[in-house]
Coordinates of N, CA, C and O in Angstrom, one line a residue:
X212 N 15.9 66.6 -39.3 CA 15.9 67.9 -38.5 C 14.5 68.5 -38.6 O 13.8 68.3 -39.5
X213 N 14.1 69.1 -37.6 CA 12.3 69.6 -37.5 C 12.9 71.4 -37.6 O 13.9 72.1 -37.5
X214 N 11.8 71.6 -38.0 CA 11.9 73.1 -38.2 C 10.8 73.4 -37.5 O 9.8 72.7 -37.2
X215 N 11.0 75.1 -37.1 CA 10.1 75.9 -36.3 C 10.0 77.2 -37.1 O 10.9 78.0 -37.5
X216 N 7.8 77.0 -37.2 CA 7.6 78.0 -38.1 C 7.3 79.1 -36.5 O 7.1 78.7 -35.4
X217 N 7.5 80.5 -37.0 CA 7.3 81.3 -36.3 C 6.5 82.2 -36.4 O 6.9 83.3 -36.6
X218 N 5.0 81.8 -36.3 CA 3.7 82.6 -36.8 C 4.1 83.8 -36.4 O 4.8 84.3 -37.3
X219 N 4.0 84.4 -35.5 CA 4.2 85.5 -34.9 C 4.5 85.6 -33.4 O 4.7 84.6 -32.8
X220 N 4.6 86.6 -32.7 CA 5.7 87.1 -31.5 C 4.8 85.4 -30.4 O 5.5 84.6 -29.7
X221 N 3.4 85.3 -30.4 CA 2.5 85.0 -29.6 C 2.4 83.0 -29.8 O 2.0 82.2 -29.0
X222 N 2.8 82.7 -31.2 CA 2.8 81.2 -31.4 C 3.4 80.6 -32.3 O 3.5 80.9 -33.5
X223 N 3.9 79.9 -31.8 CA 5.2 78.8 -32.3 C 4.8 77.5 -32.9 O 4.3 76.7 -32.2
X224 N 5.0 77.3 -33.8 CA 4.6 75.5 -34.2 C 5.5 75.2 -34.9 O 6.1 75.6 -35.9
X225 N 5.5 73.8 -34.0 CA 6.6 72.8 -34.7 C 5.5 71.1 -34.6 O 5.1 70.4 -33.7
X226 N 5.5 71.2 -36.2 CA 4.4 69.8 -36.0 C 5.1 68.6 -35.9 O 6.2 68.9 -36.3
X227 N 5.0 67.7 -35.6 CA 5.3 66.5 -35.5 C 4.6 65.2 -36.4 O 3.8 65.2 -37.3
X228 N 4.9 64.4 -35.9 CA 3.6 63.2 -36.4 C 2.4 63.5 -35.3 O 1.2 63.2 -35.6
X229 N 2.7 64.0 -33.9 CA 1.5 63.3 -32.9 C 1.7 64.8 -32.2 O 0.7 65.0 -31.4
X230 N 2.4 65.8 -32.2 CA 2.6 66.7 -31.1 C 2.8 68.5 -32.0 O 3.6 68.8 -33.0
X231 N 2.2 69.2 -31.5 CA 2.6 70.8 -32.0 C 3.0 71.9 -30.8 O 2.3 72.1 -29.8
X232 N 3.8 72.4 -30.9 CA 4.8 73.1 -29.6 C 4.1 74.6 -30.0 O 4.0 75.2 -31.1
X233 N 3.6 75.0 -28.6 CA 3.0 76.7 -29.3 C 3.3 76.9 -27.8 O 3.7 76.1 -27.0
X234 N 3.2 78.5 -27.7 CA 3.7 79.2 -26.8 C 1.8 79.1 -25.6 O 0.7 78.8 -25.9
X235 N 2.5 79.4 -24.4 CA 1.3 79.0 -23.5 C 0.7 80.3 -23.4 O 1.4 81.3 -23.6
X236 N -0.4 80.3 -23.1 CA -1.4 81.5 -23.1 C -1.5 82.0 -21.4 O -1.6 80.9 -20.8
X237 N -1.5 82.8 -20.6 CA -1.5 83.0 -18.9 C -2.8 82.6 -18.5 O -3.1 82.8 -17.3
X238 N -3.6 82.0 -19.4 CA -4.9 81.6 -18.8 C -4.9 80.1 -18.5 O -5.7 79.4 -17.8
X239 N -3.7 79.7 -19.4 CA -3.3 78.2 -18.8 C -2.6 77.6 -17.8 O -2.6 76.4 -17.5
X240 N -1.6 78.7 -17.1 CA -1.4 78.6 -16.6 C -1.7 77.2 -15.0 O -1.0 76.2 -14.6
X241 N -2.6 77.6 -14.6 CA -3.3 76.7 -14.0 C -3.1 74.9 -14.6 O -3.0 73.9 -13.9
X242 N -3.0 75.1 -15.9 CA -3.0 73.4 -16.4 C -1.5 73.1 -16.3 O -0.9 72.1 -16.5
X243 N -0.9 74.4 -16.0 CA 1.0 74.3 -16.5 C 1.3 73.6 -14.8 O 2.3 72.8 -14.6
X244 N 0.4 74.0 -13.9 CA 0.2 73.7 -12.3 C 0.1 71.9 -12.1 O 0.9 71.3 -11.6
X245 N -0.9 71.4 -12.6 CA -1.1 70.4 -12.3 C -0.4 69.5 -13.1 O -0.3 68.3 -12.7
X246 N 0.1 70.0 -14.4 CA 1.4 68.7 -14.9 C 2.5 69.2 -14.1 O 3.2 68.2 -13.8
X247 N 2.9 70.3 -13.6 CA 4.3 70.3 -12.9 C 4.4 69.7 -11.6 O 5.5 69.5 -11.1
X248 N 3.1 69.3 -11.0 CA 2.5 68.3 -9.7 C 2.3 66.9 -10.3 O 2.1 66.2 -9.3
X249 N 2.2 66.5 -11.0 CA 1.8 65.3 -11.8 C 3.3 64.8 -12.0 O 3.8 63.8 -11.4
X250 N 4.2 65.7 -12.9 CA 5.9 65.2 -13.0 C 6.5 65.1 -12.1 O 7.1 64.0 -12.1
X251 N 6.5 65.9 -10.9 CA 6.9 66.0 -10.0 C 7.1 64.6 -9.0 O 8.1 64.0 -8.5
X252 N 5.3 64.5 -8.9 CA 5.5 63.1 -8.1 C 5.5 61.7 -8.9 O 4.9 60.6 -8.5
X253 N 6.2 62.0 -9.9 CA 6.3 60.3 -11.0 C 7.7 60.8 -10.8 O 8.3 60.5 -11.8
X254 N 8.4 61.4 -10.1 CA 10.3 61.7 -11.1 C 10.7 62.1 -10.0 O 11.9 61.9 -9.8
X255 N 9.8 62.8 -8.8 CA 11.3 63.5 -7.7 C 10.6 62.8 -6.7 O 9.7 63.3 -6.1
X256 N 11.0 61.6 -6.4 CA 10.8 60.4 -5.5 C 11.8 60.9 -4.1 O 11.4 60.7 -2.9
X257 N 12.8 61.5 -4.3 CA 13.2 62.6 -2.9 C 12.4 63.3 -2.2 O 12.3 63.2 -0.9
X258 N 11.9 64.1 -2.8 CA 10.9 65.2 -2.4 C 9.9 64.1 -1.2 O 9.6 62.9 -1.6
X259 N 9.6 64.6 -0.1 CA 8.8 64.4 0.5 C 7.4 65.4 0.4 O 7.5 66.4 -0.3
X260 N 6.2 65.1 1.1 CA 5.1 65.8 1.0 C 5.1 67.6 0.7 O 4.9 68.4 -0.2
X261 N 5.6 67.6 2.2 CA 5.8 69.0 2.6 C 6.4 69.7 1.4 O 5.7 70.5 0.9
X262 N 7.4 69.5 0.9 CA 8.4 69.5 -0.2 C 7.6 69.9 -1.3 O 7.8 70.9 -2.0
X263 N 6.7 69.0 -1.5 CA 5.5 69.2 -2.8 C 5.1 70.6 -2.7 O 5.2 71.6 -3.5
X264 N 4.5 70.4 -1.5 CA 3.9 71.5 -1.3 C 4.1 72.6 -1.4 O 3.3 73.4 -1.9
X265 N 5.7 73.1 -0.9 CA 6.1 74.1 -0.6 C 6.8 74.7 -2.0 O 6.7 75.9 -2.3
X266 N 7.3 73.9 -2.6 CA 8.0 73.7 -4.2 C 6.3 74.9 -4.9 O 6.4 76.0 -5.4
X267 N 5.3 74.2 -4.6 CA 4.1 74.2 -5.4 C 3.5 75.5 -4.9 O 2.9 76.2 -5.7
X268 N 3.7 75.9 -3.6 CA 3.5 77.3 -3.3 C 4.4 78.6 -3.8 O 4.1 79.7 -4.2
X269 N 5.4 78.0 -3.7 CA 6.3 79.1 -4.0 C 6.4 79.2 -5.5 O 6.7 80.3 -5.9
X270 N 6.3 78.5 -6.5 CA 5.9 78.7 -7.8 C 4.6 79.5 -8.1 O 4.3 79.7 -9.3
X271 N 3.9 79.8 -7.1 CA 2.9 80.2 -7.4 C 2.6 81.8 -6.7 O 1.7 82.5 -7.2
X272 N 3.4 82.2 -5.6 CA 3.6 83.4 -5.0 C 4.5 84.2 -5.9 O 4.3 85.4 -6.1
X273 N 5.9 83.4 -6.6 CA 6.3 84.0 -7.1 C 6.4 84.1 -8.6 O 7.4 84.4 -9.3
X274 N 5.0 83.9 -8.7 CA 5.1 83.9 -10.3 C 6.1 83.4 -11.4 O 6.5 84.1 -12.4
X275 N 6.3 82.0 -11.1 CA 7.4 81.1 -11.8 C 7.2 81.7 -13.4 O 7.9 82.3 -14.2
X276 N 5.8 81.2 -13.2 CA 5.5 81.1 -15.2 C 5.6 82.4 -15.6 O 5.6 82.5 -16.8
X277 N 5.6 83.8 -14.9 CA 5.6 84.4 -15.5 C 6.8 85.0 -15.7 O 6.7 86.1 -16.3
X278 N 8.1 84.7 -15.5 CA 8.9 84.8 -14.7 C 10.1 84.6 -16.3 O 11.2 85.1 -16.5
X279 N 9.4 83.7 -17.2 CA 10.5 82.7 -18.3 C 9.1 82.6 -19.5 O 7.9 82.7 -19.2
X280 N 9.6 82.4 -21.3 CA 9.6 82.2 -21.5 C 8.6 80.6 -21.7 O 9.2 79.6 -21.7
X281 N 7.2 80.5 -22.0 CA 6.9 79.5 -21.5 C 6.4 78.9 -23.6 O 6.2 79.6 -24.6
X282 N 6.2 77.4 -23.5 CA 6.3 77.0 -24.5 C 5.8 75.9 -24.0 O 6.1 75.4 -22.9
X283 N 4.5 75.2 -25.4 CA 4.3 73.6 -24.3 C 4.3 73.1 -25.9 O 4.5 73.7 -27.0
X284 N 3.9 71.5 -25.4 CA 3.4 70.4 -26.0 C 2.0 70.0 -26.3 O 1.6 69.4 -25.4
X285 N 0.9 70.2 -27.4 CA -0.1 70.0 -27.4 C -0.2 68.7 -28.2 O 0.8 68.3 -28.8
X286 N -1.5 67.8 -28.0 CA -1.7 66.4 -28.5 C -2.9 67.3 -29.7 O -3.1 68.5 -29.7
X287 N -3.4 66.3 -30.7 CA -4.1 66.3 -31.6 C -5.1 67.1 -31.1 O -5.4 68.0 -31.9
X288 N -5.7 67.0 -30.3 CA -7.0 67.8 -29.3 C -7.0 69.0 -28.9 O -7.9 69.8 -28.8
X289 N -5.2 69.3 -28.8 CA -5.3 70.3 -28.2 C -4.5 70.6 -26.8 O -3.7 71.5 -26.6
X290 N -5.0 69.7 -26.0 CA -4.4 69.4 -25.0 C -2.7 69.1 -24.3 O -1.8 68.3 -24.5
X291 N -2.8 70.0 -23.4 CA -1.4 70.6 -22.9 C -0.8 68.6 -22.3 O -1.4 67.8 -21.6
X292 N 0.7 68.5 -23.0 CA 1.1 67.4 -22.3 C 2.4 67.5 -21.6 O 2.5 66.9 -20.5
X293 N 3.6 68.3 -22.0 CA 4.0 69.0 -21.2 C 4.8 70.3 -21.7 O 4.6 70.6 -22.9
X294 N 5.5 71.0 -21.0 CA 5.9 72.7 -21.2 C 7.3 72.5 -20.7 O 7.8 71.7 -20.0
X295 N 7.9 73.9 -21.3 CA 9.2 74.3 -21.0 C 9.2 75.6 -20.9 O 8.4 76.4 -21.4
X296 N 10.2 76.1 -20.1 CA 10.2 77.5 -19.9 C 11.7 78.2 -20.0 O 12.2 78.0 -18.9
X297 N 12.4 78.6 -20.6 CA 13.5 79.4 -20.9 C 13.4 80.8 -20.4 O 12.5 81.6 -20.0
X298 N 14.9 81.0 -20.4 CA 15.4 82.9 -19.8 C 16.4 82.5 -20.5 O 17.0 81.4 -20.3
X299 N 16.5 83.2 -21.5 CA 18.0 83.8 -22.5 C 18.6 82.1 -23.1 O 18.1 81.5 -24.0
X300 N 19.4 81.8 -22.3 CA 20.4 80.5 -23.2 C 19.9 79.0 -22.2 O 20.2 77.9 -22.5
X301 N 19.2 79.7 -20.9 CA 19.0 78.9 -20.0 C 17.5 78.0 -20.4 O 16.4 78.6 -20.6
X302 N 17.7 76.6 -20.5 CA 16.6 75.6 -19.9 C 15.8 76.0 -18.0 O 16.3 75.4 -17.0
X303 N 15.2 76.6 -18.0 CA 15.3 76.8 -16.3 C 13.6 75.5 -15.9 O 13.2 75.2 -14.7
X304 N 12.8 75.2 -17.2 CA 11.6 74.0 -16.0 C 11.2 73.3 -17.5 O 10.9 73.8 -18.5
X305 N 11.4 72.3 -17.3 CA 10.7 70.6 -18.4 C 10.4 70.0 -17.7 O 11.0 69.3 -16.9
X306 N 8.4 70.3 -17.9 CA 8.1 69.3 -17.3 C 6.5 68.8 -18.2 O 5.6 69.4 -18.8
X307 N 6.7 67.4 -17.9 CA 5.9 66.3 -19.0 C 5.0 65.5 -17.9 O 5.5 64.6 -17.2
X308 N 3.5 66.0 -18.0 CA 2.4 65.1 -17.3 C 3.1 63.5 -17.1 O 3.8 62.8 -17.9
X309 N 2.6 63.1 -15.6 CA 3.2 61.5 -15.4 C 2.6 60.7 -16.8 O 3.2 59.8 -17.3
X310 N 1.7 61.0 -17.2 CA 0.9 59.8 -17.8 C 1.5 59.8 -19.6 O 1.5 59.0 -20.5
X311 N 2.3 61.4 -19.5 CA 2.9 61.2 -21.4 C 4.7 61.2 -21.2 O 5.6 61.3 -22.1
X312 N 4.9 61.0 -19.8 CA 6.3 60.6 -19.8 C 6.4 59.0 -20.2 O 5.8 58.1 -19.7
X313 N 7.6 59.2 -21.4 CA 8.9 57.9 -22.2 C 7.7 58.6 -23.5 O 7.1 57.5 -23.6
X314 N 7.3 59.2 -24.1 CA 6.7 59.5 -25.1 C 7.6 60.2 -26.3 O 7.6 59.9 -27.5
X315 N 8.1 60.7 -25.8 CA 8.8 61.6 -27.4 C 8.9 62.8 -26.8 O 9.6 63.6 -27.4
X316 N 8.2 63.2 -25.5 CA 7.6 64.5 -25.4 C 8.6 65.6 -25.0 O 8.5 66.7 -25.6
X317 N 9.3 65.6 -24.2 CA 10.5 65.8 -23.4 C 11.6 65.7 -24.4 O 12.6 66.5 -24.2
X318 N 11.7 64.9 -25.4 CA 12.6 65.2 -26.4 C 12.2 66.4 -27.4 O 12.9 67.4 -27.5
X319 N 11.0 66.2 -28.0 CA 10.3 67.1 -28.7 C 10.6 68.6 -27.8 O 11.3 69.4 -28.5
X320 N 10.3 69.1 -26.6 CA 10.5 69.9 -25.8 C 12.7 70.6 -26.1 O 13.4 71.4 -26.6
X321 N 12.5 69.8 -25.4 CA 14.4 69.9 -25.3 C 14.7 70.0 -27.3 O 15.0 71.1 -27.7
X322 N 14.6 69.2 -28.1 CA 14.9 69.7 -29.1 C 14.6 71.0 -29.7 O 15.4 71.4 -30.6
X323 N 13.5 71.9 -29.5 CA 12.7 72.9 -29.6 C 13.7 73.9 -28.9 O 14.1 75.0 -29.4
X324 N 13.9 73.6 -28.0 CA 14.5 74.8 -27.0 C 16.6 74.8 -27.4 O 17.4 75.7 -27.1
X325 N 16.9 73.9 -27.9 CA 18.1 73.8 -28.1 C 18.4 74.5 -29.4 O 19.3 75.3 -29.7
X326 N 17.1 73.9 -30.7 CA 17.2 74.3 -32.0 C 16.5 75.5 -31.9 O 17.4 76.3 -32.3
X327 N 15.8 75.9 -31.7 CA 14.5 76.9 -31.6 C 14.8 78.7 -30.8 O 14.7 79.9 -31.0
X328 N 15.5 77.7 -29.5 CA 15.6 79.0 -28.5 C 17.5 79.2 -28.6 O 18.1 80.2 -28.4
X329 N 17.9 78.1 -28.8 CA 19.4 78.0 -28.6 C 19.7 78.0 -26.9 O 20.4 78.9 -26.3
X330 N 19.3 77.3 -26.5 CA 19.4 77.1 -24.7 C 21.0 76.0 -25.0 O 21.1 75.0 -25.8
X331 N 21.8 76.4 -24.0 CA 22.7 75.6 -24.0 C 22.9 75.1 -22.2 O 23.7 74.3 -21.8
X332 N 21.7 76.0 -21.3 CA 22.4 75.4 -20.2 C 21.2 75.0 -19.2 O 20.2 75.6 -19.5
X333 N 21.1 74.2 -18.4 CA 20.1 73.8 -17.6 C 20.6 73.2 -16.1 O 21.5 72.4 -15.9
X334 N 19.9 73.8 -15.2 CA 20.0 73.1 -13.6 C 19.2 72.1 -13.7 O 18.2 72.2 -14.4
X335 N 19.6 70.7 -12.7 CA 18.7 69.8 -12.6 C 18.8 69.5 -11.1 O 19.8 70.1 -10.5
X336 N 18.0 68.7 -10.3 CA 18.2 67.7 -9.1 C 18.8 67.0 -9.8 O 18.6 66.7 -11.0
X337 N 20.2 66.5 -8.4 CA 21.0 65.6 -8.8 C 20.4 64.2 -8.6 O 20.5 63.2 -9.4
X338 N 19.6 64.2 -7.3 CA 18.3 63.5 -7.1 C 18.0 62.7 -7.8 O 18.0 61.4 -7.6
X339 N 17.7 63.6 -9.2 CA 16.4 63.2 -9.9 C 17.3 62.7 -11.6 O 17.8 63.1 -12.6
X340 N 16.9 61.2 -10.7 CA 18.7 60.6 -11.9 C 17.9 60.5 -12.8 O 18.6 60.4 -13.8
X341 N 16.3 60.3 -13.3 CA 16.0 60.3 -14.6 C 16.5 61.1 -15.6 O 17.1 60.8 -16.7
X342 N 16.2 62.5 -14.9 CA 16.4 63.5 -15.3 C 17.5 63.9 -15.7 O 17.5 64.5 -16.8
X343 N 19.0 63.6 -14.8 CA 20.2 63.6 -15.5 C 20.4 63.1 -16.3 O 20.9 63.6 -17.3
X344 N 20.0 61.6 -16.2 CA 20.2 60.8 -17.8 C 20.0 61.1 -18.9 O 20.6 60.9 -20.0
X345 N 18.7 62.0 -18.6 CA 18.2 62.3 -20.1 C 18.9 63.5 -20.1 O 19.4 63.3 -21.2
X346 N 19.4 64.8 -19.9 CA 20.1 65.4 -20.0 C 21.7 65.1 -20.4 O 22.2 65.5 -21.4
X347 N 22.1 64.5 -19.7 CA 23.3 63.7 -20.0 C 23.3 63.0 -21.7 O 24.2 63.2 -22.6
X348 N 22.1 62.2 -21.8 CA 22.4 61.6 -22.7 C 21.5 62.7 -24.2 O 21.2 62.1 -25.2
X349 N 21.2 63.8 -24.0 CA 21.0 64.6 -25.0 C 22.3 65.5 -25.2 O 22.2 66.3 -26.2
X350 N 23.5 65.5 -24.6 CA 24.8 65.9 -24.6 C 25.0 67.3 -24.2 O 25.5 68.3 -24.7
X351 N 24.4 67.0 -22.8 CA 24.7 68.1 -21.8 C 26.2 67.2 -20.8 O 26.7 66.1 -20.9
X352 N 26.5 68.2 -20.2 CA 27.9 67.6 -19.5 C 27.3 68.6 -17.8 O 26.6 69.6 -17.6
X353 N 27.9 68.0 -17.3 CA 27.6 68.5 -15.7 C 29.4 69.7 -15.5 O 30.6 69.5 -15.7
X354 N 28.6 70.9 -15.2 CA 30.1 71.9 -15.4 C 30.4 72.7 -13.9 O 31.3 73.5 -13.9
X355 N 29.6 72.4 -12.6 CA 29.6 72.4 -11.9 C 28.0 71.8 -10.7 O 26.9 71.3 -11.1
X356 N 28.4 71.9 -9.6 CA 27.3 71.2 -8.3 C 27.5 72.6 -7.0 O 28.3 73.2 -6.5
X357 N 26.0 72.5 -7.2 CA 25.6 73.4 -5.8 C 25.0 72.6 -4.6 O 24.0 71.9 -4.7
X358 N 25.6 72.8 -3.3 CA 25.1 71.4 -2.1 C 23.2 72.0 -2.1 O 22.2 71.3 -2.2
X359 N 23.1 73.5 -2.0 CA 21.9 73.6 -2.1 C 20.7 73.6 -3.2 O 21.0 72.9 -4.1
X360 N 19.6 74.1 -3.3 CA 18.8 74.2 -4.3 C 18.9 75.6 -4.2 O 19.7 76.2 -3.5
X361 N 17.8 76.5 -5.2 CA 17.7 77.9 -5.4 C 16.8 78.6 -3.9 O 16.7 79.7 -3.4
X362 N 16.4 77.6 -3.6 CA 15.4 78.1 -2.4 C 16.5 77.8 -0.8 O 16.2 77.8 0.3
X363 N 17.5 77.5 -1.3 CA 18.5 76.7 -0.3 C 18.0 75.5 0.8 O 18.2 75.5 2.0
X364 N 17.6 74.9 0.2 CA 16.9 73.4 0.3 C 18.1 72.4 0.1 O 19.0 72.8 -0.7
X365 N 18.3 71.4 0.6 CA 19.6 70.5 0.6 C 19.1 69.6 -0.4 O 18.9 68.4 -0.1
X366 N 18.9 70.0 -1.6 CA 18.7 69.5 -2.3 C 19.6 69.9 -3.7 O 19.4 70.9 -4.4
X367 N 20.7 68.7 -3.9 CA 21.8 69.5 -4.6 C 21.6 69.8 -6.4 O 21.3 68.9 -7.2
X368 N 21.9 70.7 -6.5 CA 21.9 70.9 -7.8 C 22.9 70.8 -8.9 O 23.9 71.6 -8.9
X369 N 22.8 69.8 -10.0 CA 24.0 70.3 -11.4 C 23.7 70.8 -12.0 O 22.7 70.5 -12.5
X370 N 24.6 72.0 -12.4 CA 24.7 72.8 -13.5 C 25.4 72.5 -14.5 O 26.6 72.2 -14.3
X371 N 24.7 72.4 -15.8 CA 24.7 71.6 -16.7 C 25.2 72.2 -17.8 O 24.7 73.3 -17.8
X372 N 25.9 72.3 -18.9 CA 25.6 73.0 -20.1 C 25.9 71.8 -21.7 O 26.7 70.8 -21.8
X373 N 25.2 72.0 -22.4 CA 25.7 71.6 -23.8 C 26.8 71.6 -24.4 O 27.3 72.7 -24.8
X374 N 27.7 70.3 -24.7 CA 28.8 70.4 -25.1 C 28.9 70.0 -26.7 O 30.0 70.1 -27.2

């Protein structure tokens, strides 16, 4: 079992052999941008262009990140590999640069936020069957489906929770 020291309100570490989980700073934001574009197009093979785009604007008008809870993954360097964002019990964004996804990293993340935050529930694209799997098989259960997305995009959603 990993434990999470809790320096203070501002940073979180949980060391690993290869990874340290600390809370994101609003000046990184920007790097939180280009892995959630980088996951995006290695994992939601649905999404068309426009799709990208507009997903990528509107996180950014409406102040996604500032919006939850943000928490990432740093490498030995320092460097951001991917982040998670929480509201109360909710998983609401995991996402892991294309190049450190099957790494540990996304587990490391999700275990952090289940042991750490106590998140028991998360929406996914149904889409995005990586993504269910790995949800699925960290022992979430699917507890209902929405035909649309949050932006009402036909892009259906499961709601998920921890059983």
């Amino acid at each position: 079992m990993q434990t999470y020291d809790y320096v203070d309100q501002s940073i979180i570490r949980m060391t690993t052999a290869t990874y340290t989980i600390s809370k994101v700073k609003p000046e990184e934001h920007d790097i939180l941008f280009d892995i959630w574009e980088s996951s995006v197009r290695a994992t939601h093979h649905f999404l068309k262009e426009e799709n990208i785009l507009f997903f990528k604007q509107t996180i950014h008008e409406h102040k996604y990140f500032e919006m939850v809870e943000l928490a990432c993954v740093r490498n030995d360097n320092g460097q951001i590999l991917g982040f998670l964002g929480t509201n109360e019990d909710c998983l609401e964004m995991l996402f892991i640069h294309a190049d450190a996804i099957g790494k540990g990293i996304g587990k490391t993340l999700l275990n952090y936020a289940i042991d750490g935050v106590k998140v028991n529930k998360v929406d996914v694209n149904e889409q995005n069957e990586q993504a269910v799997g790995f949800y699925l098989h960290h022992g979430f259960k699917t507890l209902s489906r929405s035909e649309l997305d949050g932006t009402g995009k036909p892009f259906p959603i499961l709601h998920m929770v921890l059983k």
